């Protein structure tokens, strides 16, 4: 036995005994040994995965791919890990050599198509996905679904997406993903009956599908009798459901249906359970980290050149659930304004650089970055002069936006913070909105936003930032909208009376609310739940500061 073999066997024995750090230290020198490097890296990869250290696992997988670039298992593992972390360029770099060596292998073409879609390279994605379809019948339906996602989410062509999903269903009539995606698009387009039928079709194929059952709750307004029937259907699924995310979906849905029929005690019970499940898998809201982001933003003082663009963004920011979608629908009823929705580009490009002002400035000056945002605006403009961007986190980048687009206007939506906190608590939100599972954390996030808002107001003034109060808007729309349109340099033409009939997709939690005329029932909503918050010790302690605000 060679010394290297002895060391390897000794390290493996230590790992089997649970002495991970000792085993790893013994193995490290063998990563430079051609005979043992691959085996050692396999072990390192498995250990990193067991420790849920995805970033390190990706690094080890990259090394394995560099040693054996044609091993499909290594490449596909790297691709899946990279996709799960949003590292799409790593996935593409791993796949391209494999594709060049095997251009007629359908699964490689399919994976490349998925990656190119994630990178917003529509032409390349379509080419690879269609190639996968031609090479293998196995990939026909998955490729059609991927192409549909691209048309809906990136090219903003929902009708094309519907076409591809219908083709997928022709080839596989019981494909759950295709039926669910089709129902989702119909919901975004405001086609209530088609959306309802689509989710019911999913349940006809899979009676215990929690997501489809939950989505039905948003489509209808429930009576007490309907709510009880719906409750029984959800509880049947919950008895067998082991997934925390799916369980949270159903509890949020149950809260919504009992809120509809004004059974606020039962609604609160289910909303609390929903947030308990949501907390299990969301990252913890760390107040210190949020305060540091605020401090970094307030301290920034940078200079950028104006972008060369014929389109001007209208930035709508503020707290989630404060009326931003409603305002977007109203102002984009004007033919000179196109609804851009929540454009992820700025936040996804800049957020990780907030703590490093030099890196942030370097990124913001790159022509690729500037042109990338212009492309996103152009894609949504439909020939309009202005495009809204209502990504909530854009309040962090107003200095960058105003330097790139000096004529940009900022609309800041606000709402009674008690109602706002409650509305966020009632929604199943993702990791970036993890404050929503706690009423006091939502108040803390609001307070940090207000610090930043005051800073921008002192810097840009009232000619560039207009505050829209949701409660004032629904009570006296013209008192808000006439000066708002004047602020935008446009004339108000009674858009408040017609916005709910506006066609086009809406892809936020307010999808059905903004299809209705203005209503006041959400103002003062906190009062409906005050008794139940106060009678629940944990909820009361969480909401104590909010109650006094």
Coordinates of C-alpha atoms in Angstrom, one line a residue:
X1 CA 0.0 0.0 0.0
X2 CA 1.4 3.4 -1.0
X3 CA 1.5 6.3 1.5
X4 CA -1.2 8.0 -0.5
X5 CA -3.5 4.9 -0.3
X6 CA -2.8 4.7 3.5
X7 CA -3.7 8.4 4.0
X8 CA -6.9 8.1 1.9
X9 CA -8.1 5.0 3.8
X10 CA -7.3 6.6 7.1
X11 CA -9.2 9.7 6.2
X12 CA -12.2 7.7 5.0
X13 CA -12.2 5.9 8.4
X14 CA -12.2 9.2 10.2
X15 CA -15.1 10.4 8.2
X16 CA -17.1 7.3 8.9
X17 CA -16.5 7.9 12.6
X18 CA -18.0 11.3 12.3
X19 CA -14.6 13.1 12.6
X20 CA -15.3 15.2 9.5
X21 CA -12.8 18.1 10.0
X22 CA -9.9 15.6 10.7
X23 CA -10.8 13.5 7.7
X24 CA -11.0 16.6 5.4
X25 CA -7.6 17.9 6.6
X26 CA -5.9 14.5 5.8
X27 CA -7.5 14.5 2.3
X28 CA -6.6 18.0 1.3
X29 CA -3.0 17.2 0.0
X30 CA -4.4 14.4 -2.2
X31 CA -6.4 17.0 -4.3
X32 CA -3.0 17.6 -6.1
X33 CA -2.5 13.9 -6.7
X34 CA -3.8 12.8 -10.2
X35 CA -4.6 9.4 -9.0
X36 CA -6.7 10.5 -6.0
X37 CA -7.9 14.0 -6.8
X38 CA -11.3 12.9 -8.3
X39 CA -12.1 10.6 -5.4
X40 CA -11.2 13.2 -2.9
X41 CA -13.2 15.9 -4.6
X42 CA -16.2 13.6 -4.7
X43 CA -15.9 13.2 -0.9
X44 CA -15.5 16.9 -0.4
X45 CA -18.6 17.5 -2.5
X46 CA -20.7 15.1 -0.5
X47 CA -19.6 16.6 2.8
X48 CA -20.5 20.1 1.6
X49 CA -23.9 18.9 0.5
X50 CA -24.5 17.2 3.9
X51 CA -23.6 20.4 5.6
X52 CA -25.9 22.3 3.2
X53 CA -23.0 24.5 2.1
X54 CA -24.2 24.9 -1.5
X55 CA -21.6 27.5 -2.4
X56 CA -18.7 25.2 -1.4
X57 CA -20.4 22.3 -3.1
X58 CA -20.6 24.2 -6.3
X59 CA -16.8 25.0 -6.1
X60 CA -16.0 21.3 -5.6
X61 CA -18.3 20.3 -8.4
X62 CA -16.6 22.8 -10.7
X63 CA -13.2 21.2 -9.9
X64 CA -14.7 17.8 -10.7
X65 CA -16.0 19.1 -14.1
X66 CA -12.5 20.6 -14.8
X67 CA -11.0 17.2 -14.2
X68 CA -13.6 15.3 -16.2
X69 CA -15.4 17.8 -18.4
X70 CA -17.2 15.1 -20.4
X71 CA -18.7 13.3 -17.4
X72 CA -22.4 14.0 -17.8
X73 CA -23.2 13.3 -14.1
X74 CA -20.8 16.0 -12.9
X75 CA -22.0 18.6 -15.4
X76 CA -25.7 18.0 -14.7
X77 CA -25.1 18.1 -11.0
X78 CA -23.3 21.4 -11.3
X79 CA -26.0 22.7 -13.6
X80 CA -28.8 21.8 -11.1
X81 CA -26.9 23.3 -8.1
X82 CA -26.1 26.4 -10.1
X83 CA -29.7 26.9 -11.2
X84 CA -31.0 26.5 -7.6
X85 CA -28.6 29.3 -6.5
X86 CA -29.2 31.6 -9.4
X87 CA -25.6 31.0 -10.7
X88 CA -26.7 30.7 -14.3
X89 CA -23.4 31.6 -15.9
X90 CA -21.6 28.8 -14.1
X91 CA -24.2 26.4 -15.4
X92 CA -23.8 27.7 -18.9
X93 CA -20.0 27.4 -18.8
X94 CA -20.3 23.8 -17.7
X95 CA -22.8 22.9 -20.4
X96 CA -21.2 24.5 -23.4
X97 CA -18.1 22.1 -23.7
X98 CA -20.5 19.2 -23.2
X99 CA -22.8 20.5 -26.0
X100 CA -19.8 21.1 -28.4
X101 CA -18.8 17.4 -27.8
X102 CA -22.4 16.1 -28.0
X103 CA -24.5 18.5 -30.1
X104 CA -27.1 15.9 -30.7
X105 CA -27.7 14.8 -27.1
X106 CA -31.2 16.0 -26.3
X107 CA -30.8 16.4 -22.5
X108 CA -27.8 18.6 -22.9
X109 CA -29.7 20.8 -25.4
X110 CA -32.7 21.0 -23.0
X111 CA -30.5 22.0 -20.1
X112 CA -28.8 24.7 -22.2
X113 CA -32.2 26.0 -23.2
X114 CA -33.3 26.3 -19.6
X115 CA -30.1 28.1 -18.6
X116 CA -30.3 30.5 -21.6
X117 CA -33.9 31.3 -20.5
X118 CA -32.7 32.1 -17.0
X119 CA -30.1 34.4 -18.6
X120 CA -32.7 36.2 -20.6
X121 CA -31.2 35.0 -23.9
X122 CA -34.5 34.3 -25.6
X123 CA -33.2 33.5 -29.1
X124 CA -30.6 31.0 -27.8
X125 CA -33.0 29.5 -25.4
X126 CA -35.6 28.9 -28.1
X127 CA -32.9 27.4 -30.4
X128 CA -31.7 24.9 -27.9
X129 CA -35.1 23.9 -26.6
X130 CA -36.5 23.3 -30.1
X131 CA -33.4 21.3 -30.9
X132 CA -34.1 19.1 -27.8
X133 CA -37.7 18.6 -29.1
X134 CA -36.4 17.5 -32.5
X135 CA -33.9 15.1 -31.0
X136 CA -36.1 13.3 -28.6
X137 CA -39.9 13.0 -28.0
X138 CA -39.1 12.8 -24.3
X139 CA -38.3 16.5 -24.2
X140 CA -41.1 17.7 -26.4
X141 CA -43.5 18.6 -23.5
X142 CA -40.9 20.0 -21.1
X143 CA -39.4 22.1 -23.8
X144 CA -42.8 23.5 -24.8
X145 CA -43.4 24.5 -21.2
X146 CA -40.0 26.2 -20.9
X147 CA -40.7 28.1 -24.1
X148 CA -44.1 29.1 -22.7
X149 CA -42.4 30.4 -19.5
X150 CA -40.0 32.5 -21.5
X151 CA -42.8 34.1 -23.6
X152 CA -44.8 34.9 -20.5
X153 CA -42.2 35.9 -17.9
X154 CA -39.5 37.5 -20.1
X155 CA -40.9 38.4 -23.5
X156 CA -44.3 39.5 -22.0
X157 CA -46.2 37.7 -24.6
X158 CA -48.9 35.8 -22.6
X159 CA -50.9 34.8 -25.8
X160 CA -47.8 33.0 -27.2
X161 CA -47.3 31.3 -23.8
X162 CA -50.9 30.1 -23.9
X163 CA -50.3 28.7 -27.4
X164 CA -47.2 26.7 -26.3
X165 CA -48.9 25.4 -23.2
X166 CA -51.9 24.2 -25.2
X167 CA -49.5 22.4 -27.5
X168 CA -47.9 20.7 -24.4
X169 CA -51.3 19.6 -23.2
X170 CA -52.2 18.1 -26.6
X171 CA -49.1 15.9 -26.3
X172 CA -49.7 15.1 -22.6
X173 CA -53.3 15.9 -21.5
X174 CA -52.6 15.2 -17.8
X175 CA -49.4 17.2 -17.5
X176 CA -49.8 19.0 -14.1
X177 CA -47.1 21.7 -14.8
X178 CA -48.7 22.7 -18.1
X179 CA -52.2 22.9 -16.7
X180 CA -51.1 24.9 -13.6
X181 CA -49.0 27.3 -15.7
X182 CA -51.9 27.8 -18.1
X183 CA -54.3 28.6 -15.2
X184 CA -51.7 31.0 -13.7
X185 CA -51.5 32.9 -17.0
X186 CA -55.3 33.2 -17.2
X187 CA -55.3 34.5 -13.7
X188 CA -52.7 37.1 -14.5
X189 CA -54.8 38.2 -17.5
X190 CA -57.9 38.5 -15.3
X191 CA -59.8 35.6 -17.1
X192 CA -61.5 34.4 -13.9
X193 CA -63.5 31.5 -15.3
X194 CA -60.6 30.1 -17.3
X195 CA -58.3 30.4 -14.3
X196 CA -60.8 28.6 -12.1
X197 CA -61.3 25.8 -14.6
X198 CA -57.5 25.4 -15.0
X199 CA -56.9 25.0 -11.3
X200 CA -59.9 22.6 -11.0
X201 CA -58.4 20.6 -13.9
X202 CA -55.2 20.3 -11.9
X203 CA -57.2 19.0 -8.9
X204 CA -59.1 16.6 -11.2
X205 CA -55.7 15.1 -12.1
X206 CA -54.3 15.3 -8.6
X207 CA -57.0 15.7 -5.9
X208 CA -54.4 16.5 -3.2
X209 CA -52.6 19.3 -5.1
X210 CA -52.2 21.9 -2.4
X211 CA -51.1 24.7 -4.7
X212 CA -54.1 24.4 -7.0
X213 CA -56.4 24.2 -4.0
X214 CA -54.9 27.3 -2.5
X215 CA -55.0 29.3 -5.7
X216 CA -58.8 28.8 -6.0
X217 CA -59.2 30.8 -2.8
X218 CA -58.1 34.0 -4.5
X219 CA -60.5 33.7 -7.4
X220 CA -63.8 33.8 -5.6
X221 CA -65.4 35.8 -2.7
X222 CA -66.6 33.2 -0.2
X223 CA -69.8 33.0 1.7
X224 CA -69.8 31.2 5.1
X225 CA -71.2 28.0 3.6
X226 CA -68.7 28.0 0.8
X227 CA -65.9 28.7 3.3
X228 CA -66.8 25.7 5.4
X229 CA -66.8 23.4 2.3
X230 CA -63.5 24.8 1.2
X231 CA -62.1 24.3 4.7
X232 CA -63.0 20.6 4.6
X233 CA -61.3 20.2 1.2
X234 CA -58.1 21.9 2.6
X235 CA -58.1 19.9 5.8
X236 CA -58.3 16.7 3.8
X237 CA -55.2 17.7 1.9
X238 CA -53.4 18.9 5.0
X239 CA -53.8 15.5 6.7
X240 CA -51.5 14.0 4.0
X241 CA -49.4 17.0 3.2
X242 CA -45.8 16.9 4.5
X243 CA -44.4 19.9 2.7
X244 CA -44.2 23.0 4.8
X245 CA -44.5 25.4 1.8
X246 CA -47.7 23.7 0.6
X247 CA -49.2 23.6 4.1
X248 CA -48.5 27.3 4.4
X249 CA -50.2 27.9 1.1
X250 CA -53.4 26.2 2.3
X251 CA -53.4 28.0 5.7
X252 CA -53.1 31.4 4.0
X253 CA -55.9 30.4 1.7
X254 CA -58.1 29.4 4.6
X255 CA -57.4 32.7 6.3
X256 CA -58.5 34.5 3.1
X257 CA -61.8 32.6 2.7
X258 CA -62.9 33.2 6.3
X259 CA -61.8 36.9 6.0
X260 CA -64.2 37.0 3.0
X261 CA -67.2 35.9 5.1
X262 CA -66.1 38.2 8.1
X263 CA -65.3 35.3 10.4
X264 CA -62.3 37.2 11.6
X265 CA -61.5 34.9 14.6
X266 CA -61.2 31.9 12.4
X267 CA -59.3 33.8 9.7
X268 CA -56.8 35.0 12.3
X269 CA -56.3 31.5 13.6
X270 CA -55.4 30.3 10.1
X271 CA -53.2 33.2 9.2
X272 CA -51.2 32.6 12.4
X273 CA -50.7 29.0 11.5
X274 CA -49.8 30.0 7.9
X275 CA -47.0 32.3 9.2
X276 CA -45.8 29.6 11.7
X277 CA -45.2 27.3 8.7
X278 CA -43.7 30.1 6.6
X279 CA -41.2 30.9 9.4
X280 CA -39.9 27.3 9.2
X281 CA -38.2 27.8 5.8
X282 CA -37.8 31.5 5.4
X283 CA -34.4 33.0 6.4
X284 CA -34.7 34.9 9.7
X285 CA -35.3 38.7 9.4
X286 CA -32.1 40.2 10.9
X287 CA -32.8 43.8 11.9
X288 CA -29.1 44.7 12.3
X289 CA -28.5 43.6 8.6
X290 CA -31.4 45.7 7.4
X291 CA -30.1 48.7 9.4
X292 CA -26.7 48.3 7.9
X293 CA -28.2 48.3 4.4
X294 CA -30.0 51.5 5.3
X295 CA -26.7 53.1 6.6
X296 CA -24.8 52.0 3.4
X297 CA -27.6 53.6 1.3
X298 CA -27.6 56.9 3.2
X299 CA -23.8 57.2 3.1
X300 CA -23.6 56.8 -0.7
X301 CA -22.5 59.7 -2.8
X302 CA -21.8 58.7 -6.4
X303 CA -21.7 60.3 -9.9
X304 CA -22.9 58.6 -13.0
X305 CA -23.5 59.6 -16.6
X306 CA -27.0 59.9 -18.0
X307 CA -28.2 56.9 -20.0
X308 CA -29.0 57.3 -23.7
X309 CA -32.6 56.1 -23.8
X310 CA -35.8 57.4 -25.4
X311 CA -37.8 55.7 -22.6
X312 CA -38.1 57.2 -19.1
X313 CA -38.9 55.0 -16.1
X314 CA -41.5 55.9 -13.5
X315 CA -40.3 54.2 -10.3
X316 CA -43.1 53.1 -7.9
X317 CA -41.8 52.1 -4.6
X318 CA -42.7 51.8 -0.9
X319 CA -43.9 49.0 1.3
X320 CA -45.2 45.8 -0.3
X321 CA -49.0 45.8 -0.1
X322 CA -49.2 49.6 0.1
X323 CA -51.1 50.2 -3.2
X324 CA -48.3 50.1 -5.8
X325 CA -50.0 47.7 -8.2
X326 CA -53.2 49.8 -7.9
X327 CA -51.3 53.0 -8.8
X328 CA -49.5 51.3 -11.7
X329 CA -52.8 50.1 -13.1
X330 CA -54.4 53.6 -12.8
X331 CA -51.5 55.6 -14.4
X332 CA -50.8 53.0 -17.1
X333 CA -54.3 53.5 -18.3
X334 CA -52.8 56.6 -20.0
X335 CA -51.5 55.7 -23.4
X336 CA -48.2 57.4 -22.8
X337 CA -47.4 55.0 -19.8
X338 CA -46.8 51.3 -20.1
X339 CA -47.0 49.0 -17.1
X340 CA -43.6 47.4 -16.6
X341 CA -44.6 45.5 -13.4
X342 CA -41.9 44.4 -11.0
X343 CA -38.7 44.6 -13.0
X344 CA -36.1 42.5 -11.1
X345 CA -33.1 43.8 -13.1
X346 CA -31.8 46.7 -10.8
X347 CA -32.2 44.8 -7.5
X348 CA -30.8 41.5 -8.8
X349 CA -27.8 43.4 -10.3
X350 CA -27.0 45.7 -7.4
X351 CA -28.2 44.4 -4.1
X352 CA -25.1 42.3 -3.3
X353 CA -22.9 45.3 -3.9
X354 CA -24.6 47.7 -1.5
X355 CA -21.9 47.3 1.1
X356 CA -19.1 47.9 -1.4
X357 CA -19.6 51.4 -2.9
X358 CA -16.6 51.0 -5.3
X359 CA -17.9 47.8 -6.7
X360 CA -21.4 49.3 -6.9
X361 CA -20.2 52.3 -8.9
X362 CA -18.1 50.1 -11.2
X363 CA -21.2 48.0 -11.9
X364 CA -23.5 51.0 -12.4
X365 CA -21.0 52.5 -14.9
X366 CA -20.8 49.4 -17.1
X367 CA -22.4 49.9 -20.5
X368 CA -23.7 46.3 -20.2
X369 CA -25.6 47.2 -17.0
X370 CA -27.0 50.4 -18.4
X371 CA -28.0 48.8 -21.7
X372 CA -29.5 45.8 -19.8
X373 CA -32.0 48.0 -18.0
X374 CA -32.8 49.9 -21.2
X375 CA -33.6 46.5 -22.8
X376 CA -35.9 45.6 -19.9
X377 CA -37.8 48.9 -20.3
X378 CA -38.0 48.6 -24.1
X379 CA -39.3 45.1 -23.8
X380 CA -42.3 46.4 -21.8
X381 CA -42.8 49.8 -23.4
X382 CA -45.1 48.9 -26.3
X383 CA -44.2 52.2 -27.9
X384 CA -44.9 54.3 -24.8
X385 CA -42.7 57.1 -23.6
X386 CA -42.8 56.1 -20.0
X387 CA -42.6 52.6 -18.4
X388 CA -43.4 51.9 -14.7
X389 CA -41.1 49.8 -12.6
X390 CA -42.7 48.9 -9.3
X391 CA -40.1 46.6 -7.8
X392 CA -40.4 47.4 -4.1
X393 CA -36.7 47.4 -3.4
X394 CA -36.0 50.1 -5.9
X395 CA -36.1 52.6 -3.1
X396 CA -32.5 51.5 -2.3
X397 CA -31.2 52.8 -5.7
X398 CA -33.0 56.1 -6.4
X399 CA -29.7 58.0 -6.6
X400 CA -28.5 55.6 -9.3
X401 CA -31.8 55.8 -11.2
X402 CA -32.0 59.6 -11.0
X403 CA -28.5 60.0 -12.4
X404 CA -29.0 57.5 -15.2
X405 CA -32.5 59.0 -15.9
X406 CA -32.7 62.6 -14.6
X407 CA -36.3 62.9 -15.8
X408 CA -37.4 59.8 -13.9
X409 CA -40.3 60.3 -11.5
X410 CA -40.7 58.5 -8.2
X411 CA -44.0 57.6 -6.8
X412 CA -43.8 56.4 -3.2
X413 CA -46.9 54.6 -2.0
X414 CA -47.9 54.6 1.7
X415 CA -50.7 53.2 3.8
X416 CA -51.7 53.1 7.4
X417 CA -48.9 50.9 8.8
X418 CA -51.3 48.8 10.9
X419 CA -53.3 47.8 7.8
X420 CA -50.1 47.5 5.7
X421 CA -48.5 45.1 8.3
X422 CA -51.6 43.0 8.5
X423 CA -52.0 42.8 4.7
X424 CA -48.4 41.6 4.4
X425 CA -49.0 39.1 7.2
X426 CA -51.9 37.7 5.2
X427 CA -49.7 36.9 2.1
X428 CA -47.5 34.0 1.4
X429 CA -44.3 35.9 0.5
X430 CA -40.8 34.8 -0.3
X431 CA -37.3 35.2 1.2
X432 CA -36.8 38.8 0.2
X433 CA -40.0 39.8 2.1
X434 CA -39.3 37.7 5.2
X435 CA -40.2 40.6 7.6
X436 CA -43.9 39.9 6.7
X437 CA -44.2 36.9 9.0
X438 CA -44.0 39.3 12.0
X439 CA -46.0 42.4 12.6
X440 CA -43.2 44.1 14.5
X441 CA -40.6 43.2 11.9
X442 CA -42.8 44.7 9.2
X443 CA -42.9 47.9 11.3
X444 CA -39.2 47.8 11.6
X445 CA -38.8 47.5 7.9
X446 CA -41.2 50.4 7.3
X447 CA -39.2 52.6 9.7
X448 CA -36.0 51.8 7.8
X449 CA -37.7 52.7 4.5
X450 CA -38.9 56.0 6.0
X451 CA -35.3 56.9 7.0
X452 CA -34.3 56.3 3.3
X453 CA -37.3 58.2 2.0
X454 CA -36.5 61.3 4.1
X455 CA -32.9 61.1 2.7
X456 CA -34.1 61.0 -0.9
X457 CA -36.6 63.8 -0.3
X458 CA -33.9 66.1 1.0
X459 CA -31.8 65.3 -2.0
X460 CA -34.3 65.3 -4.8
X461 CA -37.2 67.4 -3.5
X462 CA -41.0 67.3 -4.2
X463 CA -40.5 67.7 -8.0
X464 CA -39.1 64.2 -8.2
X465 CA -40.9 62.3 -5.4
X466 CA -44.6 62.1 -5.0
X467 CA -46.2 60.4 -2.0
X468 CA -49.5 58.5 -2.7
X469 CA -51.5 57.7 0.4
X470 CA -53.6 54.6 -0.3
X471 CA -56.4 55.5 2.2
X472 CA -56.7 59.0 0.7
X473 CA -56.7 57.5 -2.8
X474 CA -59.6 55.1 -2.3
X475 CA -61.6 57.8 -0.4
X476 CA -61.0 60.8 -2.6
X477 CA -59.3 59.6 -5.8
X478 CA -59.4 62.9 -7.7
X479 CA -57.7 64.7 -4.8
X480 CA -54.7 62.4 -5.2
X481 CA -54.8 61.6 -9.0
X482 CA -55.1 65.1 -10.4
X483 CA -51.9 66.4 -8.7
X484 CA -50.2 63.0 -9.4
X485 CA -50.8 63.2 -13.2
X486 CA -49.7 66.8 -13.1
X487 CA -46.5 65.7 -11.3
X488 CA -46.0 63.2 -14.2
X489 CA -46.5 66.0 -16.8
X490 CA -49.8 64.5 -17.9
X491 CA -53.5 65.4 -17.8
X492 CA -55.8 63.4 -15.6
X493 CA -58.7 61.9 -17.7
X494 CA -60.8 60.0 -15.1
X495 CA -58.5 57.0 -15.2
X496 CA -59.8 56.1 -11.7
X497 CA -63.1 55.2 -13.3
X498 CA -61.7 52.9 -16.0
X499 CA -58.5 51.3 -14.8
X500 CA -60.1 48.1 -13.6
X501 CA -61.1 47.3 -17.2
X502 CA -57.6 47.6 -18.5
X503 CA -56.3 44.5 -20.3
X504 CA -52.9 43.0 -19.8
X505 CA -51.2 40.8 -17.3
X506 CA -50.8 41.5 -13.6
X507 CA -48.5 39.1 -11.8
X508 CA -48.6 40.3 -8.2
X509 CA -50.7 39.3 -5.2
X510 CA -53.1 42.1 -6.1
X511 CA -54.1 40.5 -9.4
X512 CA -57.8 40.3 -8.6
X513 CA -58.1 43.4 -6.4
X514 CA -56.9 45.7 -9.3
X515 CA -59.6 44.2 -11.6
X516 CA -62.2 45.9 -9.4
X517 CA -63.3 49.6 -9.2
X518 CA -61.8 51.5 -6.2
X519 CA -63.1 50.2 -2.9
X520 CA -62.6 51.3 0.7
X521 CA -63.0 48.0 2.6
X522 CA -59.3 47.5 3.1
X523 CA -58.9 50.8 4.9
X524 CA -59.1 50.3 8.7
X525 CA -59.0 46.6 8.3
X526 CA -56.8 46.2 11.3
X527 CA -59.7 47.0 13.6
X528 CA -61.4 43.7 12.5
X529 CA -58.5 41.8 14.0
X530 CA -57.5 43.9 17.0
X531 CA -59.5 41.8 19.5
X532 CA -57.9 38.5 18.3
X533 CA -54.4 40.0 18.2
X534 CA -54.8 41.2 21.8
X535 CA -56.2 37.9 23.1
X536 CA -53.3 35.9 21.6
X537 CA -50.3 36.5 23.9
X538 CA -47.6 35.7 21.3
X539 CA -49.3 37.9 18.7
X540 CA -49.9 40.7 21.2
X541 CA -46.2 40.8 22.2
X542 CA -45.2 40.8 18.5
X543 CA -47.6 43.6 17.7
X544 CA -47.2 45.7 20.9
X545 CA -45.1 48.5 19.3
X546 CA -47.3 48.5 16.1
X547 CA -50.4 48.9 18.3
X548 CA -48.9 52.0 19.8
X549 CA -47.7 53.5 16.5

